[in-house]
Short mmCIF file of C-alpha atoms and ligand atoms in Angstrom, two decimals:
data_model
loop_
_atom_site.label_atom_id
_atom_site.label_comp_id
_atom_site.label_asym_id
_atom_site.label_seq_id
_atom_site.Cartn_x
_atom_site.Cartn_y
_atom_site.Cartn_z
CA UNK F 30 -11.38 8.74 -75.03
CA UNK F 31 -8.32 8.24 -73.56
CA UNK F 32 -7.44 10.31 -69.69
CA UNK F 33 -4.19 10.65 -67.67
CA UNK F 34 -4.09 11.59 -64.42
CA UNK F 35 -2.00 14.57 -63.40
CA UNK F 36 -0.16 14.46 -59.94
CA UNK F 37 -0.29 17.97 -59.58
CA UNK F 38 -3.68 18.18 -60.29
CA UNK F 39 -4.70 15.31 -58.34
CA UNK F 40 -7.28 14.18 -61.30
CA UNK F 41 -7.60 12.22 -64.49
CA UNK F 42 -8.38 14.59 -67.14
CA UNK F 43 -9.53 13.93 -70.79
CA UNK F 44 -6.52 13.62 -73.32
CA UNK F 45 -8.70 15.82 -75.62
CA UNK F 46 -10.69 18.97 -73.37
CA UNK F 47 -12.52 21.60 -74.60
CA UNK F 48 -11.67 25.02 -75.05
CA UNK F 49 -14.38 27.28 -74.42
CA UNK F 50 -12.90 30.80 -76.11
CA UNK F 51 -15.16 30.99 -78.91
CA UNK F 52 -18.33 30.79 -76.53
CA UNK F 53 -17.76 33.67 -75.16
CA UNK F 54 -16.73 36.27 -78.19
CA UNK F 55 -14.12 36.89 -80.22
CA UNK F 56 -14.58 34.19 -82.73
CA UNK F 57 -17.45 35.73 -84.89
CA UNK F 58 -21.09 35.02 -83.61
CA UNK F 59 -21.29 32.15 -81.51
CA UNK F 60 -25.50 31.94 -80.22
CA UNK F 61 -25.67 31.39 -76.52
CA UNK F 62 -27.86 27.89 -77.82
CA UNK F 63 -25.03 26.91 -80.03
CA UNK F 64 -22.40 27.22 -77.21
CA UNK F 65 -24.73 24.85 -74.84
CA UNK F 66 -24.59 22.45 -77.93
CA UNK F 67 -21.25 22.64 -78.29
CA UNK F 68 -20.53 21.50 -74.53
CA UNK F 69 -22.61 19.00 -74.52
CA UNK F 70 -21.24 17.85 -77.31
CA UNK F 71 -17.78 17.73 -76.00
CA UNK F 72 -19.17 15.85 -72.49
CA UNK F 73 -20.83 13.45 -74.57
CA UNK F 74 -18.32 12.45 -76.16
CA UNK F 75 -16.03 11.70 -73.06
CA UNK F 76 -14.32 15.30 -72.76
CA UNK F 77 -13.67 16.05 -68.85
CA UNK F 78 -11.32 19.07 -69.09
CA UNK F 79 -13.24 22.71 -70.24
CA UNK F 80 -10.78 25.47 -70.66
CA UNK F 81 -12.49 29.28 -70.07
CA UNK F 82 -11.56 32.38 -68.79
CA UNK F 83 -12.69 35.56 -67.00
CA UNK F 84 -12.56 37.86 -69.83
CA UNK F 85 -13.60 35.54 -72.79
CA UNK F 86 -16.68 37.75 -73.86
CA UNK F 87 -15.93 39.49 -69.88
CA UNK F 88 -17.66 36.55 -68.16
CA UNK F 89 -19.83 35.10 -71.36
CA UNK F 90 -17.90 31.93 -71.73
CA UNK F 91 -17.86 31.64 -67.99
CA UNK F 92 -21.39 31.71 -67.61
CA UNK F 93 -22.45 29.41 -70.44
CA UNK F 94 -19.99 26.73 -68.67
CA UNK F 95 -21.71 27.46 -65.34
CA UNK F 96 -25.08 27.42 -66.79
CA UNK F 97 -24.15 24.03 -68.36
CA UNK F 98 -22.88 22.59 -65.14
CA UNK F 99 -25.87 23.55 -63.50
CA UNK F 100 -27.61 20.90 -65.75
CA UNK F 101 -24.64 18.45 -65.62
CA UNK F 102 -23.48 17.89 -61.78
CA UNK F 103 -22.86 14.37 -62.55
CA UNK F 104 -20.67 15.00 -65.68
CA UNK F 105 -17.06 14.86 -63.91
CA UNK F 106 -15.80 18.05 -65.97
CA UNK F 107 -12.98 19.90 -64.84
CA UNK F 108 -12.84 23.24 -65.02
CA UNK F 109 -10.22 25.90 -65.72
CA UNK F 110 -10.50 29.49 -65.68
CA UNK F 111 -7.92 32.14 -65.96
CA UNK F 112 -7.57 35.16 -64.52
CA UNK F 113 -5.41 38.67 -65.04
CA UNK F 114 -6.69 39.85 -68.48
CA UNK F 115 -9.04 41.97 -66.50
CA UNK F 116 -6.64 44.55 -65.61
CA UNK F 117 -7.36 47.78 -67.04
CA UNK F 118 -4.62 48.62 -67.69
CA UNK F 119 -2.71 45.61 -67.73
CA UNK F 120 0.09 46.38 -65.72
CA UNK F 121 2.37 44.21 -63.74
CA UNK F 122 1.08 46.06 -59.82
CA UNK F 123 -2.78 45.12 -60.96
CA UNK F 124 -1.40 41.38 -60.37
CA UNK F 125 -2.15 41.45 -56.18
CA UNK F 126 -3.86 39.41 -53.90
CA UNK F 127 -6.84 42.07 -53.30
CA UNK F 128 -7.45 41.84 -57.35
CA UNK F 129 -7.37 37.65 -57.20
CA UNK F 130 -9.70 37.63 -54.84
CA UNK F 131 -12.42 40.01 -56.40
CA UNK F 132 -11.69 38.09 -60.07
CA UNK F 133 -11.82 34.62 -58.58
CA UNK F 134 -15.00 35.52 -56.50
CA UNK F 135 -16.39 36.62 -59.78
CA UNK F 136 -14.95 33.76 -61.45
CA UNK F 137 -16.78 31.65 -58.87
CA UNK F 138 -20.23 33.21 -59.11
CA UNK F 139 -20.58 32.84 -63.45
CA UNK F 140 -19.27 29.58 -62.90
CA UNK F 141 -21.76 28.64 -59.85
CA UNK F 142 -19.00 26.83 -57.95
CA UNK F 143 -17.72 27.61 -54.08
CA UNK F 144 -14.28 26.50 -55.17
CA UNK F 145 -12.98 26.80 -58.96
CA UNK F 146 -10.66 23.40 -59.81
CA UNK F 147 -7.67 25.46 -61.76
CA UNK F 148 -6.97 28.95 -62.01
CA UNK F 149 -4.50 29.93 -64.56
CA UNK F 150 -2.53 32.94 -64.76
CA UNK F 151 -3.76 34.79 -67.84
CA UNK F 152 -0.47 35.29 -69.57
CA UNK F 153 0.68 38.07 -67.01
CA UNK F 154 3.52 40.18 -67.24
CA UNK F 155 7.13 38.46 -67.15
CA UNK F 156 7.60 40.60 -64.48
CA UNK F 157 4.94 38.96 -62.18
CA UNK F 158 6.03 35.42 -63.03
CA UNK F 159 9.52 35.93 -61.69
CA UNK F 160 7.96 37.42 -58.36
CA UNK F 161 7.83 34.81 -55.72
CA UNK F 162 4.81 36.86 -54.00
CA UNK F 163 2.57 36.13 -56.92
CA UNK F 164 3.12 32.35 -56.21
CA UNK F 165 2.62 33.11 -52.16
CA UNK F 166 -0.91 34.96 -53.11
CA UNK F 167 -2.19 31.76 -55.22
CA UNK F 168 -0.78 29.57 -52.29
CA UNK F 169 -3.71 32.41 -50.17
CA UNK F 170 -6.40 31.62 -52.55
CA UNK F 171 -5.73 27.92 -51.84
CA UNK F 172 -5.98 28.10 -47.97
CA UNK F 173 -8.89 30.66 -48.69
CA UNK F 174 -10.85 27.51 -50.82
CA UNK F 175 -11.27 29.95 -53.49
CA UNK F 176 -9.60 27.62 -55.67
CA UNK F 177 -8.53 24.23 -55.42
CA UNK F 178 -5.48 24.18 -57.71
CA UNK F 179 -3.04 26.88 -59.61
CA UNK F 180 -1.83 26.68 -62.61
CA UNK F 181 0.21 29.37 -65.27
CA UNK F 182 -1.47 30.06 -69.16
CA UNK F 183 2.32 31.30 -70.82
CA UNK F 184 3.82 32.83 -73.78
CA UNK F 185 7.26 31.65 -74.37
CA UNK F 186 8.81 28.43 -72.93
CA UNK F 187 11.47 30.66 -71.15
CA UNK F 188 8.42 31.67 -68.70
CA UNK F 189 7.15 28.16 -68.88
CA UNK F 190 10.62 26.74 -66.98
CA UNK F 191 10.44 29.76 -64.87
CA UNK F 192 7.11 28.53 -63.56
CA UNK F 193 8.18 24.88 -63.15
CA UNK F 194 10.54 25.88 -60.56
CA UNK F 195 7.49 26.29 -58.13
CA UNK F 196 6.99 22.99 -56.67
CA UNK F 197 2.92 22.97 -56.24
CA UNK F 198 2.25 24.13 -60.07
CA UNK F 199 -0.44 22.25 -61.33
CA UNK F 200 -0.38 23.19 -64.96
CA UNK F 201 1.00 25.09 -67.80
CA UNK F 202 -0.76 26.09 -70.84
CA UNK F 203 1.16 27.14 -73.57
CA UNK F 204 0.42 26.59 -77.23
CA UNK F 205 1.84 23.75 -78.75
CA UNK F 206 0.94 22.07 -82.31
CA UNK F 207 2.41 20.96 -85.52
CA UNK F 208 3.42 24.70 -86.48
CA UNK F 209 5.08 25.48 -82.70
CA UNK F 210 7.16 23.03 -81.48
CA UNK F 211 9.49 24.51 -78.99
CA UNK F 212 7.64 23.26 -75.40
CA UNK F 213 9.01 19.54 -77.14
CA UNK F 214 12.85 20.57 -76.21
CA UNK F 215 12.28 21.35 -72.10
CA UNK F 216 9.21 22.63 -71.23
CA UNK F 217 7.13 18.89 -71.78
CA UNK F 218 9.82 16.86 -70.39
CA UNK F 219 10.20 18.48 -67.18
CA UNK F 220 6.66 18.94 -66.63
CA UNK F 221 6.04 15.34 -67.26
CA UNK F 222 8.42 14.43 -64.80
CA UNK F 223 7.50 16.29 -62.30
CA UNK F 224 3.81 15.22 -62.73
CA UNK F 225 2.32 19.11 -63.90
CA UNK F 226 -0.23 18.80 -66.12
CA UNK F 227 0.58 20.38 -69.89
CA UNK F 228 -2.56 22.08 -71.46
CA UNK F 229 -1.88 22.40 -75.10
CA UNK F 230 -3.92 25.50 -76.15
CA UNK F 231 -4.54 26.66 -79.84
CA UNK F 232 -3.48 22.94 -81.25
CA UNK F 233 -5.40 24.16 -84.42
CA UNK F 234 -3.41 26.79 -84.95
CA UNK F 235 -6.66 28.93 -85.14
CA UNK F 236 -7.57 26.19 -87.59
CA UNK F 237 -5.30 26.39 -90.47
CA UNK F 238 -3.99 23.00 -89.02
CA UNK F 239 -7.78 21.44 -90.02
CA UNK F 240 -5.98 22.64 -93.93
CA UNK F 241 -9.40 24.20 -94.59
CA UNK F 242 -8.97 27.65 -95.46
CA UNK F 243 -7.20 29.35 -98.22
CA UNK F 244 -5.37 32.32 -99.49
CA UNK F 245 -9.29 33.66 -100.42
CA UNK F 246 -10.47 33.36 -97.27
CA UNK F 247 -12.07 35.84 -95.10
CA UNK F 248 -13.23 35.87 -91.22
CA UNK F 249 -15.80 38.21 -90.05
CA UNK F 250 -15.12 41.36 -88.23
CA UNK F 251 -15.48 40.46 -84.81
CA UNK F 252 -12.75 37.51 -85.50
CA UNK F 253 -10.09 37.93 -83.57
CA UNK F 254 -8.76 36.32 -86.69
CA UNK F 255 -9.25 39.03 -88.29
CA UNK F 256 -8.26 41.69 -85.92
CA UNK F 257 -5.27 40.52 -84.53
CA UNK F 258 -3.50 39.43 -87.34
CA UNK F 259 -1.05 41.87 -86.62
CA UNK F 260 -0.89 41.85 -82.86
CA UNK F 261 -3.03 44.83 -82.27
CA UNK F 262 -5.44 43.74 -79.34
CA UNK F 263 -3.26 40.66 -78.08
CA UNK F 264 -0.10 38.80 -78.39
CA UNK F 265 -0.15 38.32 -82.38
CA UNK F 266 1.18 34.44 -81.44
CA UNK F 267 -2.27 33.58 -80.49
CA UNK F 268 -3.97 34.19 -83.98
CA UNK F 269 -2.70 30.93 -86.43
CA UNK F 270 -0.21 30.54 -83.29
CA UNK F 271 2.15 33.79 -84.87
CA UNK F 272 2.53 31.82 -88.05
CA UNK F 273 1.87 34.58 -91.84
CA UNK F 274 -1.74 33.35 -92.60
CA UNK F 275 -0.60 33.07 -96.38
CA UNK F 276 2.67 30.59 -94.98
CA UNK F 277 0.62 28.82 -92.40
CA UNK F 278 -2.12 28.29 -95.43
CA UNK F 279 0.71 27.01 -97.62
CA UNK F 280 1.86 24.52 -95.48
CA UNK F 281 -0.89 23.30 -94.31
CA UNK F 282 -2.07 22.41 -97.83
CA UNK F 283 1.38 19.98 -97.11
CA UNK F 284 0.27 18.78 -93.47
CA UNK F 285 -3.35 17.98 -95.14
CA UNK F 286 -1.55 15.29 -97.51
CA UNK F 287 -0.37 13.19 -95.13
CA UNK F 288 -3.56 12.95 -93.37
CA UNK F 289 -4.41 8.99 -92.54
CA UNK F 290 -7.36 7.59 -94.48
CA UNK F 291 -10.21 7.96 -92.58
CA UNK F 292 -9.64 10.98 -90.39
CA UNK F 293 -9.47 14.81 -91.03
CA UNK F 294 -6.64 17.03 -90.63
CA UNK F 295 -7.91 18.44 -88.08
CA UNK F 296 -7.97 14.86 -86.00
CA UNK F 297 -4.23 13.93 -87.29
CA UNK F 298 -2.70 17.69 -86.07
CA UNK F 299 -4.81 16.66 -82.57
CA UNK F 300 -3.50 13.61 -82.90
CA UNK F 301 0.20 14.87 -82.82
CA UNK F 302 -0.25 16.71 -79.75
CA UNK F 303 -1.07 13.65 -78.00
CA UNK F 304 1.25 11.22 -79.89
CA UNK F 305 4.17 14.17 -78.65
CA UNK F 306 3.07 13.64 -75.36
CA UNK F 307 1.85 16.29 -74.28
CA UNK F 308 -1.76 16.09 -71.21
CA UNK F 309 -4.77 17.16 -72.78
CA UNK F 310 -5.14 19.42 -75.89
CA UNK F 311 -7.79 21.87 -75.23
CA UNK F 312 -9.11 22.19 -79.33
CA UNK F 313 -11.67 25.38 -79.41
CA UNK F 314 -15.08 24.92 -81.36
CA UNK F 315 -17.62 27.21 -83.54
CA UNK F 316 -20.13 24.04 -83.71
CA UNK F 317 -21.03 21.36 -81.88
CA UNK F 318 -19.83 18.99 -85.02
CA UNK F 319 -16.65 20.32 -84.49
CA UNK F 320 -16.48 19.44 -80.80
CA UNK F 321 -17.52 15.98 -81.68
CA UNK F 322 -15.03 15.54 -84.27
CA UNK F 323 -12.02 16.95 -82.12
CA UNK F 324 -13.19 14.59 -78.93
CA UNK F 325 -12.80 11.50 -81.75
CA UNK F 326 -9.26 12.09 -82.11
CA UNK F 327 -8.64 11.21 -78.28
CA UNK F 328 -9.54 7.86 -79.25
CA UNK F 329 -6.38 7.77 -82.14
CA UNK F 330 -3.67 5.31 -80.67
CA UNK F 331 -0.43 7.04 -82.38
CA UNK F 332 0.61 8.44 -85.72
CA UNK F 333 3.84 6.29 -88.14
CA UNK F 334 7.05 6.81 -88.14
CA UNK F 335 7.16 8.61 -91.38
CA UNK F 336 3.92 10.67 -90.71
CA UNK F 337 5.94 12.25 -87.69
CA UNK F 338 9.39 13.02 -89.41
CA UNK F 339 7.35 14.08 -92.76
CA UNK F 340 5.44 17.00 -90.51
CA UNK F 341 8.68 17.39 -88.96
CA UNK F 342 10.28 18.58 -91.69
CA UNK F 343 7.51 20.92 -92.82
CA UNK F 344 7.70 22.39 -89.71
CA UNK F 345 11.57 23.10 -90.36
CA UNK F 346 11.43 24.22 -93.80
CA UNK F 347 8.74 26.46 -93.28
CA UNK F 348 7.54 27.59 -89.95
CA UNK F 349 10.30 27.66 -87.86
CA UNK F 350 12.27 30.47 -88.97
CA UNK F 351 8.70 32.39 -88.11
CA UNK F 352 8.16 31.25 -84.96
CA UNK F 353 11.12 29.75 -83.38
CA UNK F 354 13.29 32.10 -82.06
CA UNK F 355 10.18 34.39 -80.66
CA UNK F 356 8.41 31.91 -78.69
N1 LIG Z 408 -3.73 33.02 -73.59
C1 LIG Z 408 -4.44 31.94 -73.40
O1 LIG Z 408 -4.43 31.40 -72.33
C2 LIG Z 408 -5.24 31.37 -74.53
C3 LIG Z 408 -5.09 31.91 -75.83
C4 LIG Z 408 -5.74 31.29 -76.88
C5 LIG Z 408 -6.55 30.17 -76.66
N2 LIG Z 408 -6.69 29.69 -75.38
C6 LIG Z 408 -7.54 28.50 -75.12
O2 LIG Z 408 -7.20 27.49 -76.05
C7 LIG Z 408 -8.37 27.06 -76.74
C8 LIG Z 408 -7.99 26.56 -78.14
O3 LIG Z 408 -7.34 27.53 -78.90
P1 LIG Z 408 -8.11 28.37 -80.02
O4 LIG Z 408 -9.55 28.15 -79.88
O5 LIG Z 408 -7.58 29.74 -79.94
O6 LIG Z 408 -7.58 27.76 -81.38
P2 LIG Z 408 -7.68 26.31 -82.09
O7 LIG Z 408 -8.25 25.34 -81.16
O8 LIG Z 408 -6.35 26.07 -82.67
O9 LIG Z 408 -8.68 26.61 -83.31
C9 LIG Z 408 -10.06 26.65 -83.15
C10 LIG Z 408 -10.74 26.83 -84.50
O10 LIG Z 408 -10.38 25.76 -85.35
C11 LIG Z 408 -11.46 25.38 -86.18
N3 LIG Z 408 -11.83 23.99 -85.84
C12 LIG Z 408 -11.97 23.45 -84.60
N4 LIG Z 408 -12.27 22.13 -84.71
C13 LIG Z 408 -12.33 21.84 -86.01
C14 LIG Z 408 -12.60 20.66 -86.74
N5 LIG Z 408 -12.84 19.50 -86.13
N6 LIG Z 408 -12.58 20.72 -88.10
C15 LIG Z 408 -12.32 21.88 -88.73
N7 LIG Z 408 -12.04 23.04 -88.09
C16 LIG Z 408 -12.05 23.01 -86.75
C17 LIG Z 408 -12.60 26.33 -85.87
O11 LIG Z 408 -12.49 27.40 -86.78
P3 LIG Z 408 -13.80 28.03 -87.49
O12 LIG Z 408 -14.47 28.76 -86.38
O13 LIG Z 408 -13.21 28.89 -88.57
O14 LIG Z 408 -14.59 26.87 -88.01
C18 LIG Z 408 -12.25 26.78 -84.46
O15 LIG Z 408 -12.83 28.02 -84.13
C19 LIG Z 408 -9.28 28.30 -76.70
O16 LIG Z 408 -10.62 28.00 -77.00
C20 LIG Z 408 -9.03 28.77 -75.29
O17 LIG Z 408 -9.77 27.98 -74.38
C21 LIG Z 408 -6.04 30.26 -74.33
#
């Protein structure tokens, strides 16, 4: 498994983490044994970064990492949560330094830590991104030893840059994979050079990029995949990263042809992430096979020339004019 170390961040993370969404809910049934598995798993394999948050089954995810780290001191994982999404409603005022400190110091308990590594804003409002004070009350939280670093989780790249103007950002997570592009033109440049760790979230585009489901198939109620396919409960661009299902299906079929003899689509469109550049890809996982199959990809040197432009112009022909102009 390959690691960089991020500047900002002050550690050497895992080129391939773990993210820990479908432990908590949201993803079907996921049994509270299974989601141990799947961690260990991942740390056994050589993953270092875990990727949770406070409202991922409303602590659920949180406390499976915690109870996992209990049994795994010596395991070097770091740890991001994310807070925000707790808001009820979710309204750019609930964003204040009296509300960080209760959700970190809950954040802190599931996760049994005095001090959490990363805290990520939870896709906030644009509003609270472009308010200095938010970036003065993490700076608190800091000095408070509540949490050790900050970081932002974003939509668009427009709110990514916005972020990078803050010169003790740790991190941005925004989704990037073979179907979203964008964070390739500004967003991973800059943050590269100024040594702020990129978390590439949904790299799987909810899995159509492992080119294993089809037109036919169905995901269970409780699937967010099957819920949010129009944007209902969330921003839509997290389910198959905004792409149709029935185009994102389609094209993968074309992304699963050009997968390298001897790995699995789902390792190649991992691969890309980390060929492109970007930190650590944070792949989420319904079973531990899964986790041990994503953490193999870290150890993928780089992808050909003509794999790259080939997905490239997939990407062009037909996801972009889904996806591009929104995000
Ligand atoms: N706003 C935010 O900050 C935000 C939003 C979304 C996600 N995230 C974070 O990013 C992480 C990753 O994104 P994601 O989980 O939404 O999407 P993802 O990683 O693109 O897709 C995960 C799904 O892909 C399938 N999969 C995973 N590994 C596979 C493999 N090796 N072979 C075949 N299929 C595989 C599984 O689907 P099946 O279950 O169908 O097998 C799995 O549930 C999350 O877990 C979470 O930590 C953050």
């Amino acid at each position: 498994m390959r690691s960089s170390h991020v500047s900002r961040l002050d550690r050497s993370i895992s080129a391939i983490g773990q993210g820990c969404w479908q432990i908590g809910a949201d993803w079907g049934d996921v049994a509270s044994e299974t989601a141990q598995e799947i961690l260990a798993a991942a740390a056994d394999a050589g993953v270092t970064f875990f990727d949770t948050a406070d409202v991922y089954g409303d602590g659920r995810s949180e406390r499976a990492v915690g109870a996992f780290l209990a049994q795994r001191r010596d395991a070097g994982i770091t740890v991001a949560t994310k807070m925000g999404r707790r808001a009820d409603p979710h309204t750019p005022d609930a964003y204040n330094l009296d509300n960080y400190r209760r959700w970190t110091d809950r954040s802190r308990d599931n996760l049994g830590v005095d001090t959490l590594d990363l805290v990520q804003l939870h896709c906030p409002p644009e509003e609270v991104l472009n308010n200095p004070q938010t970036y003065d009350d993490l700076r608190t939280l800091t000095q408070e030893g509540r949490i050790a670093r900050w970081g932002v989780s974003v939509e668009t790249s427009a709110q990514a840059l916005r972020a990078l103007d803050e010169p003790d950002l740790a991190t941005i997570q925004i989704i990037l994979n073979i179907f979203r592009r964008k964070p390739l033109d500004e967003v991973v440049p800059r943050a590269n050079a100024a040594g702020v760790g990129i978390i590439a979230r949904v790299p799987l585009a909810s899995g159509l990029l492992s080119g294993k489901y089809s037109e036919a198939t169905t995901f269970a109620e409780n699937d967010h995949r099957t819920f949010n396919r129009d944007g209902k409960a969330f921003d839509i661009g997290e389910t198959f990263a905004g792409v149709p299902y029935e185009v994102g299906v389609e094209a993968a079929r074309e992304v699963a042809l050009l997968t390298p003899e001897g790995w699995t689509t789902a390792q190649m469109s991992l691969a890309w992430i980390v060929a492109v550049g970007a930190g650590t890809v944070i792949p989420g996982a319904s079973r531990p096979q899964q986790a041990r199959d994503n953490a193999a990809a870290g150890a993928i040197e780089s992808l050909d020339d003509a794999t790259l432009a080939a997905l490239k112009a997939i990407y062009e022909e037909r996801i972009a004019p889904h996806v591009a102009e929104r995000w």
